[in-house]
Coordinates of C-alpha atoms in Angstrom, one line a residue:
X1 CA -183.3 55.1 107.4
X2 CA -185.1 56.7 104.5
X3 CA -188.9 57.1 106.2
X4 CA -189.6 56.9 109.6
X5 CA -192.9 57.3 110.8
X6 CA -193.0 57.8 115.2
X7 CA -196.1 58.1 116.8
X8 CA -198.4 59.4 114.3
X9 CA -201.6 59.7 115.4
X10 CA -205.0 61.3 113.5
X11 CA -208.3 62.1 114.4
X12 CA -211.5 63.5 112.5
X13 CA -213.1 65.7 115.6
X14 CA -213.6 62.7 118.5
X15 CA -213.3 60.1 116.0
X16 CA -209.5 58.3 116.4
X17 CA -208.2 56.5 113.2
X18 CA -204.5 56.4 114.2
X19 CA -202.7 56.1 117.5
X20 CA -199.3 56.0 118.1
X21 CA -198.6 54.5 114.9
X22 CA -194.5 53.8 114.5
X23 CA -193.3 52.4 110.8
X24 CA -190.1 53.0 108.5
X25 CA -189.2 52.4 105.3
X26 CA -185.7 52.0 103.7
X27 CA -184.3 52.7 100.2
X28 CA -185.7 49.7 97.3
X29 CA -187.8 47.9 100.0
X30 CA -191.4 47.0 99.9
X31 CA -193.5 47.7 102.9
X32 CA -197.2 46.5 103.0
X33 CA -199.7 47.7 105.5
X34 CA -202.4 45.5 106.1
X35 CA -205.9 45.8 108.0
X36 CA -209.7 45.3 107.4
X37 CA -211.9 48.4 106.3
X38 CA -211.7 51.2 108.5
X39 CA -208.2 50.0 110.1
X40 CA -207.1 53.4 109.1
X41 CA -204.8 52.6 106.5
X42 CA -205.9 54.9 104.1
X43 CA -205.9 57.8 106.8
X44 CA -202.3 56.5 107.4
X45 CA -201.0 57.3 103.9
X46 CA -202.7 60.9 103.8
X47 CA -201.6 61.9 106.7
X48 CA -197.7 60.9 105.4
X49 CA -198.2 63.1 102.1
X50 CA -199.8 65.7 104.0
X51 CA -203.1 65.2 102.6
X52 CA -205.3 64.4 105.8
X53 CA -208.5 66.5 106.6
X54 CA -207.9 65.6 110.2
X55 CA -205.6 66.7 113.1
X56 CA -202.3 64.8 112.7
X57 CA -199.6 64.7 115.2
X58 CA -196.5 62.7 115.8
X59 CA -193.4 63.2 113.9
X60 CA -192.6 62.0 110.0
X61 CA -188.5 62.0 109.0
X62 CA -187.6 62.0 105.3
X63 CA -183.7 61.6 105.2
X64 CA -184.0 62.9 108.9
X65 CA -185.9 66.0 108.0
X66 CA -189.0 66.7 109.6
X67 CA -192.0 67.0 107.4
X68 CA -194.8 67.3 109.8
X69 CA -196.7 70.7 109.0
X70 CA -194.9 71.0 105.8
X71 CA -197.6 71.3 102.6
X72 CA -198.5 68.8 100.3
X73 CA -196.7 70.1 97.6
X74 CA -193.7 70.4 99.1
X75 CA -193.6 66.7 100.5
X76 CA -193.9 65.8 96.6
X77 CA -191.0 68.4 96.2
X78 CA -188.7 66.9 98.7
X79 CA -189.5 63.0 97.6
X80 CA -192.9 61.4 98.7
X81 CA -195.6 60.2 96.0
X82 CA -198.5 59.0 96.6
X83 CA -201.2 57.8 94.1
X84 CA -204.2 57.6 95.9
X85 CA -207.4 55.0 96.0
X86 CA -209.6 55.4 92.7
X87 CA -206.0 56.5 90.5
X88 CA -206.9 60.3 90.4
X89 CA -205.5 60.2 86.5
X90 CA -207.0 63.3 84.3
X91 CA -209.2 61.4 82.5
X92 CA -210.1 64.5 79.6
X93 CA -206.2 64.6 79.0
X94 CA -203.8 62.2 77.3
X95 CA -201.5 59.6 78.6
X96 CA -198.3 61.7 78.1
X97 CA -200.0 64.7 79.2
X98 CA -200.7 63.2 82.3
X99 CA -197.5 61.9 82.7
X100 CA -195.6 65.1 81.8
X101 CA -198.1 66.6 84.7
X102 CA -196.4 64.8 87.4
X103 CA -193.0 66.0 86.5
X104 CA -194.3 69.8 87.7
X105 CA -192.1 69.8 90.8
X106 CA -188.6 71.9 90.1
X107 CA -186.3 69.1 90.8
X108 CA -188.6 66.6 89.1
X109 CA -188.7 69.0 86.2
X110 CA -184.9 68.6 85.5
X111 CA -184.8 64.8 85.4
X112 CA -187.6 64.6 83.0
X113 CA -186.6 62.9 80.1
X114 CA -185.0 60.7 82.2
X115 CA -187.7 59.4 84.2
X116 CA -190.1 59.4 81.7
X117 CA -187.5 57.0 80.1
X118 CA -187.6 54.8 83.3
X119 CA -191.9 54.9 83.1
X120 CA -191.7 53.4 79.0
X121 CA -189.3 50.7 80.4
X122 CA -191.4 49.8 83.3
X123 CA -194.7 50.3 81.5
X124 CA -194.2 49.6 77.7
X125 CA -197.9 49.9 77.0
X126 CA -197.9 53.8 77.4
X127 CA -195.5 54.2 75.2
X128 CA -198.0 52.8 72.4
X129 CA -200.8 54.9 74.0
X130 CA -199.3 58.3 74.3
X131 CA -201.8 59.8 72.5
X132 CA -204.8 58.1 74.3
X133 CA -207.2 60.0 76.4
X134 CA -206.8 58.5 79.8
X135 CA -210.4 58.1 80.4
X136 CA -211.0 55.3 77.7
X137 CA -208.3 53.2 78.9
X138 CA -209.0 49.8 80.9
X139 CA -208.5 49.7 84.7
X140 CA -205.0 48.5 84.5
X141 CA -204.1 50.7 81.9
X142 CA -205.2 53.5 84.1
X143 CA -203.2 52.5 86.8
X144 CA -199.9 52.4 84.8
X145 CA -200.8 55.7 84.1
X146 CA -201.5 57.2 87.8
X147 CA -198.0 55.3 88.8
X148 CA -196.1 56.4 85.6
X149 CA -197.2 60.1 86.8
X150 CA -196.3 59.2 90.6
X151 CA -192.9 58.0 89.7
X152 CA -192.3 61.5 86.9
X153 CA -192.0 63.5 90.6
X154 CA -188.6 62.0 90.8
X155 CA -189.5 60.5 94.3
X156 CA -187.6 58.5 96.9
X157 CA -190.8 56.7 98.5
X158 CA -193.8 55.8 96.4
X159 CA -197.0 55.6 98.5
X160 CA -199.9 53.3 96.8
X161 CA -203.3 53.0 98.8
X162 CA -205.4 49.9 97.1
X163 CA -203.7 49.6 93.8
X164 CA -205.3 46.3 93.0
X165 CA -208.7 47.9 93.4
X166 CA -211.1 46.6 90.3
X167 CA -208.7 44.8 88.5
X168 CA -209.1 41.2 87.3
X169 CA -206.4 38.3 88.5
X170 CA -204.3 38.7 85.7
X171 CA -204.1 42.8 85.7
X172 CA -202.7 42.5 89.7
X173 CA -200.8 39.7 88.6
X174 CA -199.1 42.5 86.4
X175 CA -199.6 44.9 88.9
X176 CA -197.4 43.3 91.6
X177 CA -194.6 42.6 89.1
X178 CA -194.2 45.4 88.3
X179 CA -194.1 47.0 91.8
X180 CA -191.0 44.9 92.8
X181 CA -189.8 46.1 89.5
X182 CA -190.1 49.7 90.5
X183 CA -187.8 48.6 94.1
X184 CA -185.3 46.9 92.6
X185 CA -184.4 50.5 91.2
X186 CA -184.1 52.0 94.5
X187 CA -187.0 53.4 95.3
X188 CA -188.5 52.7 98.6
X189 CA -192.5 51.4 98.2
X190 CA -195.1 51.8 101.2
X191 CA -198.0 49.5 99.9
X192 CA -201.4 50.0 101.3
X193 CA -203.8 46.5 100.0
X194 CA -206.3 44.1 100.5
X195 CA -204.7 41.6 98.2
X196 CA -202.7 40.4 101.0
X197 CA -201.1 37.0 99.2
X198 CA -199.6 39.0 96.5
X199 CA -198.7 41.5 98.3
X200 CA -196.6 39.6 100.6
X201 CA -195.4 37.7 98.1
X202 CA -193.4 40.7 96.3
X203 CA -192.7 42.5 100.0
X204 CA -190.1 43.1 102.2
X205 CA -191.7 43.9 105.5
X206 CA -195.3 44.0 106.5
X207 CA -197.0 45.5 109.3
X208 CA -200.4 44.6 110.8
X209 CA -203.2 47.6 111.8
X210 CA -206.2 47.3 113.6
X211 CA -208.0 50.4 115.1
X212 CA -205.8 52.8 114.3
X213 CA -202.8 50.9 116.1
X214 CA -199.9 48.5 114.7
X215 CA -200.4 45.1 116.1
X216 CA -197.9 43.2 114.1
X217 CA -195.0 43.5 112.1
X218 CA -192.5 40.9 110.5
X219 CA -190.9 40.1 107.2
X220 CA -193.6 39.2 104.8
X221 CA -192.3 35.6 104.5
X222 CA -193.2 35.2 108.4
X223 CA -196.3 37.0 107.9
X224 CA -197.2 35.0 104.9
X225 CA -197.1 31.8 107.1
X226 CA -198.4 32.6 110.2
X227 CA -201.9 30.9 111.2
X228 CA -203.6 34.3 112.6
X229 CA -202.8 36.6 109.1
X230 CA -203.8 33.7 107.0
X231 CA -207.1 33.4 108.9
X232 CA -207.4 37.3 109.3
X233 CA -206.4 38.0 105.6
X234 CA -205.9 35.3 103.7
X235 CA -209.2 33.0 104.3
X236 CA -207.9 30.7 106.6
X237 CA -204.7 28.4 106.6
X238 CA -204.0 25.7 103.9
X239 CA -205.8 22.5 105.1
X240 CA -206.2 23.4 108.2
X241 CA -210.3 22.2 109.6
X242 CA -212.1 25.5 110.4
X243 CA -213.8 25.6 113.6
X244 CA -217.6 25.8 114.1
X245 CA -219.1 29.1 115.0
X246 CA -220.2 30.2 118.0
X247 CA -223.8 30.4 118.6
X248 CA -225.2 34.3 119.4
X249 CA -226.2 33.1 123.1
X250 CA -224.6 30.6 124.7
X251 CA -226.8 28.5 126.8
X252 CA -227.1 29.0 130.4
X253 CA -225.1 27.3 132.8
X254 CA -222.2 26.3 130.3
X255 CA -219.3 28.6 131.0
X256 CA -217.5 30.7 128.0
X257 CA -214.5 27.8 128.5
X258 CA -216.5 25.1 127.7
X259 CA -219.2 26.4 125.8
X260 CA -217.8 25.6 122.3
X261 CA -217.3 21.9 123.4
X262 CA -220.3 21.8 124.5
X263 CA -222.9 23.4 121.7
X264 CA -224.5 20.9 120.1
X265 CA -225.9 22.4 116.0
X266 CA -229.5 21.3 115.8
X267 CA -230.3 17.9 114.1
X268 CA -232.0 18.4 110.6
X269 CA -234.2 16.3 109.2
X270 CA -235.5 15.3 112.4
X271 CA -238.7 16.9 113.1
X272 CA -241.8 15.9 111.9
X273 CA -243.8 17.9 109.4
X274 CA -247.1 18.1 109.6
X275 CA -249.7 20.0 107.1
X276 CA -251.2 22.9 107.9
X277 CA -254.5 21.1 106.3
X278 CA -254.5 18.4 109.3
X279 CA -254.6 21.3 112.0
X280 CA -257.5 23.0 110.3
X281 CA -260.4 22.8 112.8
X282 CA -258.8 21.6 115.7
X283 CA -259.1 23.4 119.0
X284 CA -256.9 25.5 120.7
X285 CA -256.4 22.7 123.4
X286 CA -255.8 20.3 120.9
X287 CA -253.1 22.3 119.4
X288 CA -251.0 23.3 122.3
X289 CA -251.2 19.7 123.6
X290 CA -250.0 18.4 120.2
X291 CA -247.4 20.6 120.5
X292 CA -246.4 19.9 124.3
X293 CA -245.5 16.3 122.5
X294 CA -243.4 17.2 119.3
X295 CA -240.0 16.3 119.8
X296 CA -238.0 19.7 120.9
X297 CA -233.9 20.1 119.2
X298 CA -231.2 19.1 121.1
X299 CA -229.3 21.0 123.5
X300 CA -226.8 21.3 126.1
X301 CA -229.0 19.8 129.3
X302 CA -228.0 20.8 133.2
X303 CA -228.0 17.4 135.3
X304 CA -231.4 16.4 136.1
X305 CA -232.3 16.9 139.5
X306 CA -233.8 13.4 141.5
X307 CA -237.3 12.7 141.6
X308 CA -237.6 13.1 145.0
X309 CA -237.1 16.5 145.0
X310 CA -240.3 16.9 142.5
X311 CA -243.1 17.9 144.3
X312 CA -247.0 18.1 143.7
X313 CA -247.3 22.0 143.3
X314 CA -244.6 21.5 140.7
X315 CA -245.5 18.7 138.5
X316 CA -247.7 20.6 136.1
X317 CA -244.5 22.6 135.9
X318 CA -241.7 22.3 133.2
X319 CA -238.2 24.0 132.9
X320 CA -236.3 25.0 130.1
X321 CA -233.2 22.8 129.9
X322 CA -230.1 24.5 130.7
X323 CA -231.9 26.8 133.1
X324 CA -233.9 26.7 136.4
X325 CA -234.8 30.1 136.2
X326 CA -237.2 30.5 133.3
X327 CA -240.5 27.8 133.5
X328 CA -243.1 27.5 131.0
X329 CA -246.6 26.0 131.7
X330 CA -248.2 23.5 129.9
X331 CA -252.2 22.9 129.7
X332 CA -252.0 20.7 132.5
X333 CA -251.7 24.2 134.7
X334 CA -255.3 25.2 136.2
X335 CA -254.4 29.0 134.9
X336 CA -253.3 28.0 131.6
X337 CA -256.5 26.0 131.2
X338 CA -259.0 28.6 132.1
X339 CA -257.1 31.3 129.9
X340 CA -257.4 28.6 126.9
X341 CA -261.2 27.8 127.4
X342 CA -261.7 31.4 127.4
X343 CA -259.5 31.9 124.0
X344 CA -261.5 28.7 122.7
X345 CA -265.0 30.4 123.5
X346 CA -263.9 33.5 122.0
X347 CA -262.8 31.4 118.7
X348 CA -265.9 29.6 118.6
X349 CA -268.1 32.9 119.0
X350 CA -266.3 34.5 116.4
X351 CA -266.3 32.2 114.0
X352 CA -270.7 31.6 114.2
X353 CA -271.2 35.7 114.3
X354 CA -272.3 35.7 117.4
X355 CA -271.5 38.0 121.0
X356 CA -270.9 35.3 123.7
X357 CA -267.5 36.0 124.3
X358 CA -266.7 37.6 127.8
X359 CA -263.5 39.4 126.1
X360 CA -264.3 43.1 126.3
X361 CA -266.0 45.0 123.2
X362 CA -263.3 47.4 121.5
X363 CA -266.8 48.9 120.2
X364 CA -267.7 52.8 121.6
X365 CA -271.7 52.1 120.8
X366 CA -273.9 49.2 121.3
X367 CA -274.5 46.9 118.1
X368 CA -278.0 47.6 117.6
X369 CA -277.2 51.2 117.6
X370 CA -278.3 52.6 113.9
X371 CA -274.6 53.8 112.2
X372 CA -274.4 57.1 110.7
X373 CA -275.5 57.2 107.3
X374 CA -272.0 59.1 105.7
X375 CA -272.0 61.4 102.5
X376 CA -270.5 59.8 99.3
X377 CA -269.1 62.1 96.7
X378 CA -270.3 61.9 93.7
X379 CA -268.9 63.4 90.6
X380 CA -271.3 65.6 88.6
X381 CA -272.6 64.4 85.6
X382 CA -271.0 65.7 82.1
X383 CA -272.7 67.8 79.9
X384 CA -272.6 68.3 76.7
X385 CA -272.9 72.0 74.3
X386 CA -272.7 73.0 70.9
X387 CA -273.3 76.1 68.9
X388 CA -276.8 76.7 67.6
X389 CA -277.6 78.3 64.4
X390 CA -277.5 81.4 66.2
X391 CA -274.3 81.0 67.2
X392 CA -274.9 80.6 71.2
X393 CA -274.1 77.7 73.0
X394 CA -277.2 75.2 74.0
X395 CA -277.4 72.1 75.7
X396 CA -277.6 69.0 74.4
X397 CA -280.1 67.0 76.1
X398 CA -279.4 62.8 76.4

């Protein structure tokens, strides 16, 4: 077994991205990790090159040798690349500078010519564009470059976190071609992407994370096919009818079993409009009994209870379907009357000017109390000099 990842686990302070995570990699196979934003994926690969902020523990084998606490550089040394989200390239330097950078290791540093060799054959394009700064290359380009350099380190495993990241359908296309390329020569490829299809498509093996722990794990062509990736990563399975979402709050009385069968979506088109020129000087009571009457949207109803069990003291009473535990009032309710002729009289009174409103005054002083005359500034006016025959200034009078 060429990697083998047990129980790695990583934390920033009390924040856990990784627990007990157990993969493994073997020579010329493709391995894609794949997990929604945040999953920890990224902390996953850092943490394998030696490159996490965080605390890391568990235990990572190369070969069978350990290379937990060993430094970043010498992980490169003895056989683990990784090209990072965002390509990291030297974008003031050229393409075969860059490329010639990632050969720095000493055992990477004997085998030069011939990997860089191997990069030309996989990547004829940077052949043509030695002599190109990196920086004014396109996306793709740039990310021929970033694995080129990866791949001049000599490496056993090649570790790519979002590869895909920014490039158009035809660039990935590319992209993932030459990836199983780059296995088929014997180097093992732990692939860290979003673009789940073609990932899988080219992969070996893939294993699912979710909250810093593997959930899942198959050959890609299983993973490819099964109905939970394709609706967790892949938008849903081929033909298959989606289901309608659940509502935020289910209504009352319905239990979680049966409340998908039994939320109803609201009718549209069914309510009648009215203009808000046709309510204009209506009153209060008007309004509220207008509304009372509108038709209300359809929803799950409990069983109605008999109308023998109605009683007098009730019937100006009505209840929210669904629920027998939350009543409104209608007009009909001596309280509800008596607060509306009182919000009808204040209306009234404030729309002729006048006081005869028994609502309390938010006023501190009576109204025929003579308000405080208050100081306006006022900006000087400008005056105007010039220079006499004398020679001193004098006014100039308007």
């Amino acid at each position: 077994m060429m990697l083998d990842i047990r129980n790695l686990s990583a934390a920033y302070g009390m924040h856990r991205a990784l627990a007990g995570v157990s993969i493994n990699v073997e020579e010329g196979e493709i391995v894609v990790i794949l997990g929604a934003n945040g999953a920890g994926k990224s902390t996953l690969l850092r943490a394998i090159a030696g490159m996490c902020e965080g605390q890391v523990g568990g235990d990572v084998l190369l070969d069978g040798a350990p290379l937990a606490g060993v430094p970043a550089d010498e992980i490169v040394e003895r056989g683990i690349a990784f090209v990072p989200e965002g390509r990291g390239i030297f974008g003031d330097l050229t393409v075969s500078e860059n490329l010639i950078l990632g050969a720095y290791s000493k055992h990477a540093r004997a085998r030069q010519d011939e990997n860089l060799a191997r990069v030309y054959e996989l990547f004829p394009k940077l052949r043509e564009r030695g002599s190109q700064i990196a920086r004014t290359m396109s996306g793709g380009e740039q990310q021929m470059v970033a694995i080129g350099r990866a791949m001049m380190a000599d490496p056993k495993i090649l570790m790519l976190d979002e590869p895909s990241l920014g490039l158009s359908p035809l660039l990935c296309k590319e992209l993932f071609q030459n990836l199983a390329k780059i296995s088929a020569t014997g180097l093992g490829v732990l692939l860290v992407e979003q673009n789940a299809k073609q990932s899988l498509a080219i992969a070996d093996r893939g294993y699912l994370l979710e909250n810093g722990e593997i959930t899942g794990q198959d050959n890609a062509k299983t993973l490819l096919n099964d109905p939970a990736v394709q609706a967790a990563y892949l938008g849903g399975a081929g033909g298959e009818t989606k289901r309608a979402a659940k509502p935020a709050s289910e209504p009352k009385g319905i239990t979680a079993a049966s409340s998908e069968k039994a939320f109803v979506r609201p009718r549209s088109g069914t309510a009648a409009k009215t203009s808000s020129d046709s309510l204009a000087g209506e009153s209060i009571n008007a309004l509220v009994a207008r509304a009372s009457t509108a038709p209300r949207p359809a929803t799950a109803a409990a069983p109605a209870k008999p109308a023998a069990q109605a009683s007098p003291a009730t019937a100006s009473v009505r209840f929210t379907p669904g629920s027998s535990r939350e009543p409104y009032r209608t007009a009909d309710d001596p309280e509800i009357r008596r607060l509306l002729e009182s919000m009808e009289e204040a209306a009234k009174s404030a729309r002729s000017g006048g006081s005869g409103s028994s609502l309390p005054r938010t006023r501190s002083h009576p109204v025929s109390e003579t308000l405080p005359e208050i100081e306006v500034y006022r900006k000087n006016p400008l005056e105007h000099y010039r220079r006499g025959a004398s020679g001193n200034l004098e006014k100039v009078e308007k």
